Coordinates of C-alpha atoms and ligand atoms in Angstrom, one line a residue:
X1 CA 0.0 0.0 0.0
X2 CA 2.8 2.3 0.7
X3 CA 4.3 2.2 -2.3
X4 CA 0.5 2.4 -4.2
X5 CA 0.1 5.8 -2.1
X6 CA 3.4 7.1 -3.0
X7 CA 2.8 6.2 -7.1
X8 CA -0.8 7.8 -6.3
X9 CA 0.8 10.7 -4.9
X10 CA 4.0 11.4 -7.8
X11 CA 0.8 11.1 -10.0
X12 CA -1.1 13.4 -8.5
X13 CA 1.9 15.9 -8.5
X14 CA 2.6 15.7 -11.8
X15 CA -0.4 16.6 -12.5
X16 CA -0.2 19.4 -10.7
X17 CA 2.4 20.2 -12.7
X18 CA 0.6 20.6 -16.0
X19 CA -2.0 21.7 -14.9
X20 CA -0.1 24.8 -13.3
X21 CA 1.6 25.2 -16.7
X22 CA -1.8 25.6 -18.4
X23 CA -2.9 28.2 -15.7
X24 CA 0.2 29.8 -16.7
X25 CA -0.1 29.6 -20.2
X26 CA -3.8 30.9 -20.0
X27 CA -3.1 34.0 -18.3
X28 CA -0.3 34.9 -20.9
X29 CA -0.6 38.2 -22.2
X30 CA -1.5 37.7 -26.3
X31 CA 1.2 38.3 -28.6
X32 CA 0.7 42.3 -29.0
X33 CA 0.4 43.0 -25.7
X34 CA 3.7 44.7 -25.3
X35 CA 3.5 46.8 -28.2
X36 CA 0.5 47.9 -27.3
X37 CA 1.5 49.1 -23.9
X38 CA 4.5 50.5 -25.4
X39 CA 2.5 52.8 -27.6
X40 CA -0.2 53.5 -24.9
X41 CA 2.8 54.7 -23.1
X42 CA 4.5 57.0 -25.9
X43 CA 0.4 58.3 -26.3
X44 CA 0.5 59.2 -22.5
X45 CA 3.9 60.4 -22.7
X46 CA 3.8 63.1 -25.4
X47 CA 0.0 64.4 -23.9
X48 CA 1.8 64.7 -20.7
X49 CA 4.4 67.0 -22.0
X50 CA 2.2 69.7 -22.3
X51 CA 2.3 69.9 -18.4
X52 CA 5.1 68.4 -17.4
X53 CA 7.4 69.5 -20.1
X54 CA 10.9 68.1 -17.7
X55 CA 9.2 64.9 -17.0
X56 CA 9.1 61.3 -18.0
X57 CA 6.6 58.4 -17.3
X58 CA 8.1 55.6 -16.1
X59 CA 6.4 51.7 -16.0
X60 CA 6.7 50.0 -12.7
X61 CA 4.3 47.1 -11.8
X62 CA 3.5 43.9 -13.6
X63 CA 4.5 45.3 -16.9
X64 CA 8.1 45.7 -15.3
X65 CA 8.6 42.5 -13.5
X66 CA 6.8 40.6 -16.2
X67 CA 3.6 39.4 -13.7
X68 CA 1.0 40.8 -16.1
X69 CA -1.8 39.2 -16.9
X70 CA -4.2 39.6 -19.4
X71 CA -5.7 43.0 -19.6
X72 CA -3.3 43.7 -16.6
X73 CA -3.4 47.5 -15.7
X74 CA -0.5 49.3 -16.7
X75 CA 1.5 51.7 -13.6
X76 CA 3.0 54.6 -14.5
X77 CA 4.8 57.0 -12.6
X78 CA 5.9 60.8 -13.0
X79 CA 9.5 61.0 -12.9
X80 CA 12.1 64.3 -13.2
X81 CA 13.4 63.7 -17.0
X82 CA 17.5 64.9 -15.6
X83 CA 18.5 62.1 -13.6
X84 CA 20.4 65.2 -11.6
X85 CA 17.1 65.6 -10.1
X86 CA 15.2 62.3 -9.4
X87 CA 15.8 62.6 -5.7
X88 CA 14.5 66.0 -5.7
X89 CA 11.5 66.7 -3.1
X90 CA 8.5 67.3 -5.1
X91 CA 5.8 68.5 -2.0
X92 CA 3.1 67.1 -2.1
X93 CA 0.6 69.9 -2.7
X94 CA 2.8 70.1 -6.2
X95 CA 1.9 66.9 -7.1
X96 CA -1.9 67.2 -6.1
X97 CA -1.8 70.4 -8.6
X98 CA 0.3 67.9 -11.0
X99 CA -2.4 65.0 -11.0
X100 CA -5.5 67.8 -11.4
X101 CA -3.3 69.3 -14.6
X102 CA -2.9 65.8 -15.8
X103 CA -6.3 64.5 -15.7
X104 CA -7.4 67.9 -17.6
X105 CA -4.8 67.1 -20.5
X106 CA -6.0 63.7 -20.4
X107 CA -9.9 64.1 -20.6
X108 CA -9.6 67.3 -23.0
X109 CA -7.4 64.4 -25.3
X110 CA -10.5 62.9 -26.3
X111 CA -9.1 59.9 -26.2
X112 CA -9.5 58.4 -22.7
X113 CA -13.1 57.0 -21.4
X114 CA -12.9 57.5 -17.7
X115 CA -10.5 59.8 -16.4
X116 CA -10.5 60.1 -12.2
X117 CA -7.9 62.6 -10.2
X118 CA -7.2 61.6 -6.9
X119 CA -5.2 64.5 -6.0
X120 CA -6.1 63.9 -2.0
X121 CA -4.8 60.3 -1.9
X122 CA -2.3 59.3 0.2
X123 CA -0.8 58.5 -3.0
X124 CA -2.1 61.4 -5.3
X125 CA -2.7 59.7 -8.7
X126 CA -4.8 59.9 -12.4
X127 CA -6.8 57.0 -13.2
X128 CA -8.1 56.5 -16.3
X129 CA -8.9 54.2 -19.6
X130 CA -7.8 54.2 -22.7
X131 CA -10.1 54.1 -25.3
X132 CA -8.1 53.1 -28.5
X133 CA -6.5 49.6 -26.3
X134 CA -9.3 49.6 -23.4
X135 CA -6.0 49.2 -21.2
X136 CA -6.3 50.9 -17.5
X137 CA -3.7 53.1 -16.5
X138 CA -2.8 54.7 -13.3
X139 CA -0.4 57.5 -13.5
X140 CA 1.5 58.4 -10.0
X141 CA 4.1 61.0 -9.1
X142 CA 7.7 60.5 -8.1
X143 CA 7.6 56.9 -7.2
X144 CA 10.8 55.6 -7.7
X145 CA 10.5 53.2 -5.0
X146 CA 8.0 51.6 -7.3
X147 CA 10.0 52.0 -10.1
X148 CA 12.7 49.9 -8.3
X149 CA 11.3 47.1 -6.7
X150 CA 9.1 46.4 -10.0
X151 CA 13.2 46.2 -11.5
X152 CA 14.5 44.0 -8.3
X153 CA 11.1 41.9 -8.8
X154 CA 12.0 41.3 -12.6
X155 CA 15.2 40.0 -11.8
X156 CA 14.0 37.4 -9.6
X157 CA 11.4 36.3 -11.7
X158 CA 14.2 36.0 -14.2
X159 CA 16.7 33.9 -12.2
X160 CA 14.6 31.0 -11.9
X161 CA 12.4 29.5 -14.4
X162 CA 10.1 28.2 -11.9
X163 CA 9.6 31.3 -10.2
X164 CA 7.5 32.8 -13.4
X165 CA 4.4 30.4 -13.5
X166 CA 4.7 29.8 -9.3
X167 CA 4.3 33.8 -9.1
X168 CA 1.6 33.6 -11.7
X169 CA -0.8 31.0 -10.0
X170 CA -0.5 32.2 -6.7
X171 CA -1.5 35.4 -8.0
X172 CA -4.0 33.9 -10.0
X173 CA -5.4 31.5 -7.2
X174 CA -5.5 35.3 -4.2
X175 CA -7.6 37.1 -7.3
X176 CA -9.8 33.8 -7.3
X177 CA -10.2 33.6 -3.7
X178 CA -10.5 37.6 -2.8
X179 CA -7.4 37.6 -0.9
X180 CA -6.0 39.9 -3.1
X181 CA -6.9 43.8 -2.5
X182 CA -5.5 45.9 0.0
X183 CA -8.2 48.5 -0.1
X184 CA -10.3 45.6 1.7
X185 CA -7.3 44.0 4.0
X186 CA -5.6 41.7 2.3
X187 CA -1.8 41.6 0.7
X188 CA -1.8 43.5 -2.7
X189 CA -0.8 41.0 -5.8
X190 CA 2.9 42.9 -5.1
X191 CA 3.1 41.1 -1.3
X192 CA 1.7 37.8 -2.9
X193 CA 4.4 38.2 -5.3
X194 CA 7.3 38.7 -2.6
X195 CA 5.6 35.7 -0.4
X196 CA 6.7 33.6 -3.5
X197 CA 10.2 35.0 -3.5
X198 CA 10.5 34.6 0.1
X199 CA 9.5 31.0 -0.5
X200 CA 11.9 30.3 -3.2
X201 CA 14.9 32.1 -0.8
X202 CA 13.9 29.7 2.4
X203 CA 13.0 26.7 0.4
X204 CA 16.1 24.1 0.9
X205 CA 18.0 24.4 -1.0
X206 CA 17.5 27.7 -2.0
X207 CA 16.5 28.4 -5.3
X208 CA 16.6 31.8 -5.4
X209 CA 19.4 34.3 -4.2
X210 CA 19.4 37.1 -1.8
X211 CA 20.0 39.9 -4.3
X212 CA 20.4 42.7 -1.8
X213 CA 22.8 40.6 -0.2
X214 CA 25.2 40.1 -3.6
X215 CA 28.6 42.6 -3.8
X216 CA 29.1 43.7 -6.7
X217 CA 32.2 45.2 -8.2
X218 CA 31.0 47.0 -11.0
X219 CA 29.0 49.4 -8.5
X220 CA 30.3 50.3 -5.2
X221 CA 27.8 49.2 -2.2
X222 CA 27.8 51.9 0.0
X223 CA 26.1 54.4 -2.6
X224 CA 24.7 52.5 -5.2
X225 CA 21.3 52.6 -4.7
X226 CA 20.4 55.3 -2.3
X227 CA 16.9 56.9 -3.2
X228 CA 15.6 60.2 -0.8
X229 CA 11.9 60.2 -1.6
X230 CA 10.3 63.7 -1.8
X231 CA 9.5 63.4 1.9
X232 CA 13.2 63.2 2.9
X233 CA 13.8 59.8 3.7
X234 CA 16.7 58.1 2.5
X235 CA 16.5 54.3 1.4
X236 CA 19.3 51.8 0.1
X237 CA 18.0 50.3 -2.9
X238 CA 21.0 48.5 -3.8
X239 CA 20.5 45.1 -5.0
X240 CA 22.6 42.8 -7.5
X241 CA 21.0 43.0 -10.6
X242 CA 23.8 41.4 -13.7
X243 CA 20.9 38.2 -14.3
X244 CA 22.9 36.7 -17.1
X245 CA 26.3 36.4 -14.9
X246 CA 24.0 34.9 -11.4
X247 CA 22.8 32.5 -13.4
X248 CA 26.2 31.4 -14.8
X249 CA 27.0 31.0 -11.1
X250 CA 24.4 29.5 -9.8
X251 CA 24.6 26.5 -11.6
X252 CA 27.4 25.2 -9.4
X253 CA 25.1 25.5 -6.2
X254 CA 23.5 22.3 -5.1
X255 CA 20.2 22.3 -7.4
X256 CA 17.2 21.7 -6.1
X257 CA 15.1 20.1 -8.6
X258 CA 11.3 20.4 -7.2
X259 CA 8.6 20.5 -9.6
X260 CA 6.2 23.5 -10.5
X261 CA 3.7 21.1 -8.3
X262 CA 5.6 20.1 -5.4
X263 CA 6.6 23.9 -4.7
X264 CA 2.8 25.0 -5.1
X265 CA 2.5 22.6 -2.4
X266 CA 5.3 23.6 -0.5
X267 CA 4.0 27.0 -1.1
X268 CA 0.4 26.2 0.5
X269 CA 1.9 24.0 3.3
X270 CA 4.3 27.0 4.4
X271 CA 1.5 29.5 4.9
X272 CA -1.1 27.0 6.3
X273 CA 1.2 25.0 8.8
X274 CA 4.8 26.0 9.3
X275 CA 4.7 30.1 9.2
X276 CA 4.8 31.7 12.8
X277 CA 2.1 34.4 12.2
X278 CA 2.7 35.5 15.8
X279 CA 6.2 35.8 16.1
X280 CA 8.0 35.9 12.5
X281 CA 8.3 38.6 9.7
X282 CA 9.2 37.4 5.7
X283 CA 12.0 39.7 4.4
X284 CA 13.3 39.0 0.9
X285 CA 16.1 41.3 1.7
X286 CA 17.7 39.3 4.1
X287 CA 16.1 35.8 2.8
X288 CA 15.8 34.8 6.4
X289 CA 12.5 35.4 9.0
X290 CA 13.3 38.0 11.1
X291 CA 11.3 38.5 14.4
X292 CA 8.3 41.2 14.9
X293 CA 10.2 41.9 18.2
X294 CA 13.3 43.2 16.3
X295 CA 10.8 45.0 14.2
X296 CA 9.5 46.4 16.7
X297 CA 6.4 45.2 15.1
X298 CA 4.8 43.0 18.6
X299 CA 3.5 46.7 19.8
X300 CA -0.2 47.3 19.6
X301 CA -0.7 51.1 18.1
X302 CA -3.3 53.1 17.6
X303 CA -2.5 53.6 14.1
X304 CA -4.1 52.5 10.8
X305 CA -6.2 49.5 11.2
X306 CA -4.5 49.7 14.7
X307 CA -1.3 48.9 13.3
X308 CA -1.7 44.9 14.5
X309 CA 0.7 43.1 12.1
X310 CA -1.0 40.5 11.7
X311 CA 1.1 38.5 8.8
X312 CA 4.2 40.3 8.4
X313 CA 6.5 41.2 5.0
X314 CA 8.8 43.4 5.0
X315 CA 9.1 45.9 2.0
X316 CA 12.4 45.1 0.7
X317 CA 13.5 48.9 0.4
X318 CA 11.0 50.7 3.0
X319 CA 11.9 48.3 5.7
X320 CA 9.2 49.8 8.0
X321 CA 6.4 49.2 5.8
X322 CA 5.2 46.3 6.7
X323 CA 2.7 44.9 3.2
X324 CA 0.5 42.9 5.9
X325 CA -0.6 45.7 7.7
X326 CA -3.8 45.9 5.7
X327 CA -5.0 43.0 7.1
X328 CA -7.7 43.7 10.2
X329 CA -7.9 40.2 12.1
X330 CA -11.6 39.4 10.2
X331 CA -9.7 39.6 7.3
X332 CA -6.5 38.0 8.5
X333 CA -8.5 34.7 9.8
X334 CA -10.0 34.4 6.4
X335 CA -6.9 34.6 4.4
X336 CA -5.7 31.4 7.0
X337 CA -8.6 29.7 6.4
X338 CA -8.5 30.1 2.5
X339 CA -4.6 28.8 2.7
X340 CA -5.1 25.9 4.9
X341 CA -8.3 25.1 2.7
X342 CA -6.3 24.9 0.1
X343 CA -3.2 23.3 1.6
X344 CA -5.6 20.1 2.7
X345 CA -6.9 19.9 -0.8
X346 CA -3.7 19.0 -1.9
Ligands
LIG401 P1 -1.3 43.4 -11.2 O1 -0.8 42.7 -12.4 O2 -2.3 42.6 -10.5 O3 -1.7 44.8 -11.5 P2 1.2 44.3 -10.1 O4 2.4 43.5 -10.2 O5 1.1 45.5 -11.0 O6 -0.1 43.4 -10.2 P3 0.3 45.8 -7.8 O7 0.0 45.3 -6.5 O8 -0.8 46.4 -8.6 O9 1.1 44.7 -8.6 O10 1.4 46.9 -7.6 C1 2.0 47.6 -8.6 C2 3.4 48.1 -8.2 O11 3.2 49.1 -7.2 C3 4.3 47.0 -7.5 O12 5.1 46.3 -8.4 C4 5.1 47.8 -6.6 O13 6.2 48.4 -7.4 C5 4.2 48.9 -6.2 N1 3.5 48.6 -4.9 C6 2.3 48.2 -4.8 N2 1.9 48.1 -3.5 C7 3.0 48.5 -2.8 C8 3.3 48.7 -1.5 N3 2.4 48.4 -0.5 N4 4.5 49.2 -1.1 C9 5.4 49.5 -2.0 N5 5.2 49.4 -3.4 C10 4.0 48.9 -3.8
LIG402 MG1 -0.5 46.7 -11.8

C-alpha cells in the first residue's frame, strides 16, 4: 500500500504540474500585448508633456517585472526627465496640482473613457482608460521606490524559471479567492508576489538568491542605490542586478530540482502549517525570518487599522512598511482559512 500511495501521490503531482503550466499559459498576455503598452505609453507620454514639459513616465508594476496578466493594468509614474534631479523633493501639494493638470490634459485628449484625479490620496494619482487599447492606466508621481522594486522583482522572476508560473498561479489563485486587494485587507498581488520570492529564498535548497545581499564590483555598495523620496527619507535600494552572470554562477550550487507542483504545495503548506504568524516577519532582503520583536512590530498602536501586524513582509527597500498591515484580524482569519483550505486539498 505504501508504495501504491506514494505512485498515487508522484501522479497526483505531476499533475499538478501541468495543470499549473496551463494556468500559466492561460493568463499569458496575447502576442501584442507589449506593443500595445508600449504605444499606450508613448500616447501618454507626449500628452503629458504639455504639463510636465521636464518629466518622463516611467512603467513600474507587472508590466516591469513581467507578472501581467491579461488586460493587466498598466503603472505609470511621473519621474524628473535629468536624472540630476530624481531625488529631488516634489511637495506634495505640487503633485496634487500635478495630478489635477494631468487628468485635464487627459480628458480634453478625447481619447480616454474614464478619467478620475485623486489628488487627496495618500498616493495622489490619475486613473483612467484608454479608449483606443481599453487598457487601464494609473499614473503616479515620483515613485521611484516603485520603479525599483518592480526592476529587483524582474530579476528574480528571471533567475529562476520556476519562479514565473509559481508567481503567476498564486497570484492567480488570491484574485480567485478575494485575498487579493489591499483596499479591503488583504496583501496587494505585489506582497503575494514577494511571499513567492521569500518562498523560493527559504525553500532548501535555496532556489533563489538574496539579491540585496550580492557585492558587486562594478557598483560600489555603500552608494549605489540610495533613493531620498520627496519626503526626505533616505533608502538603500541597492541590490545585485547582472541576471545573465547569477545564473552562470548559480549552476554550481547544489540544485534543487522540485517541480512546478511540489513547490505550489510547498508554497500552500508553508502558509497554512509552518509560518509563525505570531512571532516571525518574511523579508526577501535578508532571505531569512526576522522576528516582529526586532521589528518592533509586537507593539499594539493606535495607528491605521490599529497597526496589528497580523502576517508580516517586509518591503524590501522601505523596511518599516510592513505589506500585511492591511490586514484587520476578520480579514487575516479568512486569508488562514483560504490557505489551509487549500493546503488540505492538496
Ligand atoms: P497586477 O498585475 O495585479 O496589477 P502588479 O504586479 O502590477 O499586479 P500591484 O500590487 O498592482 O502589482 O502593484 C504595482 C506596483 O506598485 C508593484 O510592483 C510595486 O512596485 C508597487 N507597490 C504596490 N503596492 C506597494 C506597497 N504596498 N508598497 C510598495 N510598493 C508597492
Ligand atoms: Mg498593476
Amino acid at each position: 500500500t505504501r508504495f501504491a500511495n506514494r505512485k498515487i501521490r508522484t501522479d497526483f503531482v505531476e499533475q499538478l504540474t501541468l495543470d499549473a503550466m496551463a494556468v500559466y499559459s492561460s493568463l499569458q498576455p496575447p502576442a501584442d500585448d507589449h506593443a500595445m503598452r508600449q504605444a499606450l505609453h508613448e500616447r501618454l507620454q507626449t500628452l503629458v508633456a504639455s504639463v510636465a514639459p521636464n518629466a518622463t513616465l516611467l512603467q513600474f508594476g507587472s508590466s516591469v517585472s513581467g507578472l501581467a496578466s491579461k488586460g493587466a493594468d498598466l503603472d505609470l509614474t511621473l519621474m524628473p526627465t535629468d536624472p540630476k534631479h530624481q531625488n529631488e523633493a516634489l511637495p506634495i501639494e505640487e503633485q496634487a496640482q500635478l495630478v489635477e493638470l494631468i487628468a485635464k490634459v487627459m480628458e480634453d485628449s478625447g481619447q480616454m473613457a474614464e478619467v478620475h484625479a485623486r489628488p487627496k490620496a495618500r498616493v495622489p494619482i490619475v486613473a483612467l482608460k484608454d479608449s483606443i487599447t481599453g487598457l487601464k492606466c494609473d499614473i503616479c508621481m515620483c515613485n521611484q521606490l516603485a520603479v525599483l522594486n518592480s526592476r529587483l522583482l524582474r530579476c528574480y522572476m528571471q533567475l529562476d524559471p520556476r519562479a514565473k508560473p509559481l508567481a503567476f498561479c498564486v497570484k492567480h489563485w488570491a484574485k480567485r479567492r478575494s485575498v487579493n486587494d489591499p483596499y479591503h485587507g488583504s496583501p496587494s498581488s505585489y506582497a503575494w508576489v514577494l511571499l513567492v520570492i521569500h518562498y523560493l529564498q527559504t525553500t532548501s535548497p535555496p532556489i533563489l538568491p538574496v539579491l540585496q545581499d550580492l557585492f558587486s564590483h562594478a557598483v560600489p555598495y555603500a552608494d549605489a542605490g540610495l533613493v531620498r523620496t520627496p519626503d526626505g527619507r533616505e533608502f538603500d535600494c541597492y541590490f545585485y542586478d547582472d541576471v545573465e552572470r547569477l545564473r552562470a554562477a548559480m549552476g554550481a550550487l547544489p540544485a534543487n530540482p522540485a517541480s512546478l507542483g511540489q513547490l505550489l504545495i510547498g508554497f500552500f503548506r508553508r502558509y497554512a502549517r509552518e509560518f509563525d504568524f505570531v512571532k516571525s516577519v518574511t523579508s526577501i532582503r535578508t532571505g531569512a525570518f526576522l522576528t516582529k520583536h526586532a521589528k518592533n512590530w509586537d507593539k499594539k498602536e493606535a495607528g491605521f487599522r490599529g497597526d496589528r501586524h497580523l502576517f508580516c513582509m517586509e518591503d524590501p527597500f522601505e523596511l518599516t512598511h510592513d505589506l500585511g498591515r492591511v490586514m484587520d484580524l476578520p480579514a487575516a482569519a479568512w486569508l488562514r482559512t483560504a490557505l489551509k483550505a487549500q493546503s488540505r486539498r492538496k
